[in-house]
Amino acid sequence: MADIAEPLARINAVLTRAEKDIADVFYEAIQQLKNDLDLNELARLLENADFDAAYRLVQNAAERTAQAVNVAFINSGISTGLFLERAGLIRVGFDQVNQRAVNAMANNSLRMIADFSEKQRDAARVAMTRGIREGAGPIEQARNFREVVGLTGLHADWVSSFRAGLGQVGDPGVSEAQQAAVLQRELRDARSDSVILRHIKSGRRIPPAQIDKMVERYSERTVAYRANVIARTEALRSTHQGRQEMYRQAIARGDLDLAQLVRTWNTHMDGRERLSHAYLNQQQRGWDVPFDSLSGPIMFPGDPDAPVRETAQCRCIETVRIKPRPRGSNTPLN
């Protein structure tokens, strides 16, 4: 029997679908949450310093996104199982209730929800600090909180500084060049550019209600940007985890032998790849042998145990080549 190579295109297709699904779920969950938040109730919680209750209001978005990530894990395992079945290598497909698979999905959910909560707290701190500095009342603070739902502290800074920049438009004490700086924001809604330019030229301030609308659109675009970042990172991780789990199940059942499997790291080489991932490109390893990155050992693209600098928005893919089975070999995997 000749070697069987896992098609890169198959994994790419699974990954692309997972990215879109996760991004859509995150964005829609955040937008629905913003629409459903009762400003009066939120203002009451913030006024009473009941921040934990306020944060719990946004927890549902994290849970829904974690569910989408676990769906991607399952879909990847099923797709890998179909590939192995059609190649005549296994008899039974992906078992999503396998205890190891269940544990992996539970750990993914806990990690994602904890990370979301931490970043939401950072974003809320940025918004609340700005409100305190500006003397905002409870309802205004609630609006500030809602404005940064789904964002990180860094993204909340983007929104805050965009609002501050719009507030300078039409100010005679600020140069036109400084006023026009808001037009350099990539995530702005360019449909408002003509309005901003008109106010710069006329020296008239943008009405507060109009600023609110511009900031709301900017915040929505920032949420969409974050949704894509999360989706790219989590889809890559869950897709590789689902694949690996299918191979582990096949090995544990005796359908495949450890010695048959050769893993290859494939870096997307287009001039935008990390230096460390260019170094990883085309490295080959056995089943349980980590790849050698410049940051240390890494098991697969998106490895949750690897440093974030090696996994965030990574576009690499691991493929497996399956060699003919040596006679009499049968290495079970616990």
PDB file of C-alpha atoms in Angstrom, residues 97-201:
ATOM      1  CA  VAL A  97     -18.876  11.394  23.582  1.00  0.00           C
ATOM      2  CA  ASN A  98     -15.485   9.793  24.116  1.00  0.00           C
ATOM      3  CA  GLN A  99     -14.351  10.966  27.562  1.00  0.00           C
ATOM      4  CA  ARG A 100     -11.158  12.498  26.210  1.00  0.00           C
ATOM      5  CA  ALA A 101     -13.164  14.478  23.604  1.00  0.00           C
ATOM      6  CA  VAL A 102     -15.683  15.606  26.231  1.00  0.00           C
ATOM      7  CA  ASN A 103     -12.849  16.763  28.516  1.00  0.00           C
ATOM      8  CA  ALA A 104     -11.171  18.675  25.672  1.00  0.00           C
ATOM      9  CA  MET A 105     -14.402  20.512  24.838  1.00  0.00           C
ATOM     10  CA  ALA A 106     -15.104  21.270  28.505  1.00  0.00           C
ATOM     11  CA  ASN A 107     -11.601  22.686  28.931  1.00  0.00           C
ATOM     12  CA  ASN A 108     -12.029  24.815  25.796  1.00  0.00           C
ATOM     13  CA  SER A 109     -15.291  26.223  27.136  1.00  0.00           C
ATOM     14  CA  LEU A 110     -13.852  27.038  30.556  1.00  0.00           C
ATOM     15  CA  ARG A 111     -10.774  28.677  29.031  1.00  0.00           C
ATOM     16  CA  MET A 112     -12.798  30.767  26.583  1.00  0.00           C
ATOM     17  CA  ILE A 113     -15.343  31.935  29.138  1.00  0.00           C
ATOM     18  CA  ALA A 114     -12.619  32.860  31.644  1.00  0.00           C
ATOM     19  CA  ASP A 115     -10.681  34.746  28.978  1.00  0.00           C
ATOM     20  CA  PHE A 116     -13.808  36.572  27.793  1.00  0.00           C
ATOM     21  CA  SER A 117     -14.686  37.583  31.354  1.00  0.00           C
ATOM     22  CA  GLU A 118     -11.192  38.897  32.053  1.00  0.00           C
ATOM     23  CA  LYS A 119     -11.095  40.948  28.862  1.00  0.00           C
ATOM     24  CA  GLN A 120     -14.630  42.272  29.427  1.00  0.00           C
ATOM     25  CA  ARG A 121     -13.612  43.462  32.880  1.00  0.00           C
ATOM     26  CA  ASP A 122     -10.611  45.278  31.355  1.00  0.00           C
ATOM     27  CA  ALA A 123     -12.861  46.937  28.767  1.00  0.00           C
ATOM     28  CA  ALA A 124     -15.394  47.940  31.415  1.00  0.00           C
ATOM     29  CA  ARG A 125     -12.644  49.471  33.566  1.00  0.00           C
ATOM     30  CA  VAL A 126     -11.546  51.619  30.622  1.00  0.00           C
ATOM     31  CA  ALA A 127     -15.133  52.758  29.997  1.00  0.00           C
ATOM     32  CA  MET A 128     -15.918  53.385  33.675  1.00  0.00           C
ATOM     33  CA  THR A 129     -12.679  55.322  34.207  1.00  0.00           C
ATOM     34  CA  ARG A 130     -13.521  57.571  31.286  1.00  0.00           C
ATOM     35  CA  GLY A 131     -17.001  58.120  32.697  1.00  0.00           C
ATOM     36  CA  ILE A 132     -15.693  59.033  36.138  1.00  0.00           C
ATOM     37  CA  ARG A 133     -13.193  61.451  34.574  1.00  0.00           C
ATOM     38  CA  GLU A 134     -16.006  63.120  32.605  1.00  0.00           C
ATOM     39  CA  GLY A 135     -18.432  63.195  35.537  1.00  0.00           C
ATOM     40  CA  ALA A 136     -20.915  60.840  33.852  1.00  0.00           C
ATOM     41  CA  GLY A 137     -24.118  59.933  35.670  1.00  0.00           C
ATOM     42  CA  PRO A 138     -25.432  56.366  36.138  1.00  0.00           C
ATOM     43  CA  ILE A 139     -27.269  56.182  32.796  1.00  0.00           C
ATOM     44  CA  GLU A 140     -24.281  57.597  30.926  1.00  0.00           C
ATOM     45  CA  GLN A 141     -22.011  55.082  32.645  1.00  0.00           C
ATOM     46  CA  ALA A 142     -24.404  52.317  31.632  1.00  0.00           C
ATOM     47  CA  ARG A 143     -24.158  53.520  28.013  1.00  0.00           C
ATOM     48  CA  ASN A 144     -20.362  53.535  28.316  1.00  0.00           C
ATOM     49  CA  PHE A 145     -20.485  49.947  29.601  1.00  0.00           C
ATOM     50  CA  ARG A 146     -22.784  48.828  26.787  1.00  0.00           C
ATOM     51  CA  GLU A 147     -20.543  50.561  24.238  1.00  0.00           C
ATOM     52  CA  VAL A 148     -17.631  48.229  25.055  1.00  0.00           C
ATOM     53  CA  VAL A 149     -19.522  44.953  25.492  1.00  0.00           C
ATOM     54  CA  GLY A 150     -17.577  42.228  23.681  1.00  0.00           C
ATOM     55  CA  LEU A 151     -14.356  44.249  23.522  1.00  0.00           C
ATOM     56  CA  THR A 152     -10.976  44.067  25.241  1.00  0.00           C
ATOM     57  CA  GLY A 153      -9.340  46.876  27.188  1.00  0.00           C
ATOM     58  CA  LEU A 154      -7.281  47.776  24.110  1.00  0.00           C
ATOM     59  CA  HIS A 155     -10.363  47.910  21.897  1.00  0.00           C
ATOM     60  CA  ALA A 156     -12.220  49.962  24.502  1.00  0.00           C
ATOM     61  CA  ASP A 157      -9.329  52.442  24.316  1.00  0.00           C
ATOM     62  CA  TRP A 158      -9.840  52.590  20.544  1.00  0.00           C
ATOM     63  CA  VAL A 159     -13.528  53.420  21.018  1.00  0.00           C
ATOM     64  CA  SER A 160     -12.801  55.961  23.760  1.00  0.00           C
ATOM     65  CA  SER A 161     -10.132  57.783  21.762  1.00  0.00           C
ATOM     66  CA  PHE A 162     -12.361  57.768  18.643  1.00  0.00           C
ATOM     67  CA  ARG A 163     -15.094  59.482  20.665  1.00  0.00           C
ATOM     68  CA  ALA A 164     -12.563  61.978  22.020  1.00  0.00           C
ATOM     69  CA  GLY A 165     -11.329  62.673  18.486  1.00  0.00           C
ATOM     70  CA  LEU A 166     -14.850  63.344  17.244  1.00  0.00           C
ATOM     71  CA  GLY A 167     -15.322  65.694  20.187  1.00  0.00           C
ATOM     72  CA  GLN A 168     -12.404  67.798  18.929  1.00  0.00           C
ATOM     73  CA  VAL A 169     -13.858  68.250  15.443  1.00  0.00           C
ATOM     74  CA  GLY A 170     -14.870  71.892  14.985  1.00  0.00           C
ATOM     75  CA  ASP A 171     -12.837  73.045  18.007  1.00  0.00           C
ATOM     76  CA  PRO A 172     -11.021  76.277  17.010  1.00  0.00           C
ATOM     77  CA  GLY A 173      -8.281  75.480  19.515  1.00  0.00           C
ATOM     78  CA  VAL A 174      -7.345  72.265  17.683  1.00  0.00           C
ATOM     79  CA  SER A 175      -5.548  72.269  14.338  1.00  0.00           C
ATOM     80  CA  GLU A 176      -7.359  70.942  11.286  1.00  0.00           C
ATOM     81  CA  ALA A 177      -4.708  68.239  10.935  1.00  0.00           C
ATOM     82  CA  GLN A 178      -5.413  67.021  14.478  1.00  0.00           C
ATOM     83  CA  GLN A 179      -9.161  67.154  13.911  1.00  0.00           C
ATOM     84  CA  ALA A 180      -8.782  65.111  10.720  1.00  0.00           C
ATOM     85  CA  ALA A 181      -6.896  62.346  12.570  1.00  0.00           C
ATOM     86  CA  VAL A 182     -10.191  60.493  13.120  1.00  0.00           C
ATOM     87  CA  LEU A 183     -10.380  59.999   9.353  1.00  0.00           C
ATOM     88  CA  GLN A 184      -7.339  57.718   9.571  1.00  0.00           C
ATOM     89  CA  ARG A 185      -9.160  55.141  11.722  1.00  0.00           C
ATOM     90  CA  GLU A 186      -9.471  51.951   9.678  1.00  0.00           C
ATOM     91  CA  LEU A 187     -12.560  50.778  11.533  1.00  0.00           C
ATOM     92  CA  ARG A 188     -14.538  54.006  11.102  1.00  0.00           C
ATOM     93  CA  ASP A 189     -17.645  54.082   8.922  1.00  0.00           C
ATOM     94  CA  ALA A 190     -16.387  56.059   5.911  1.00  0.00           C
ATOM     95  CA  ARG A 191     -19.938  57.170   5.144  1.00  0.00           C
ATOM     96  CA  SER A 192     -19.500  59.740   7.915  1.00  0.00           C
ATOM     97  CA  ASP A 193     -16.313  61.229   6.433  1.00  0.00           C
ATOM     98  CA  SER A 194     -18.143  63.963   4.545  1.00  0.00           C
ATOM     99  CA  VAL A 195     -19.927  65.034   7.734  1.00  0.00           C
ATOM    100  CA  ILE A 196     -16.665  65.188   9.651  1.00  0.00           C
ATOM    101  CA  LEU A 197     -14.920  67.171   6.877  1.00  0.00           C
ATOM    102  CA  ARG A 198     -17.816  69.609   6.706  1.00  0.00           C
ATOM    103  CA  HIS A 199     -17.602  70.289  10.439  1.00  0.00           C
ATOM    104  CA  ILE A 200     -13.826  70.699  10.265  1.00  0.00           C
ATOM    105  CA  LYS A 201     -14.134  73.276   7.505  1.00  0.00           C
TER     106      LYS A 201
END
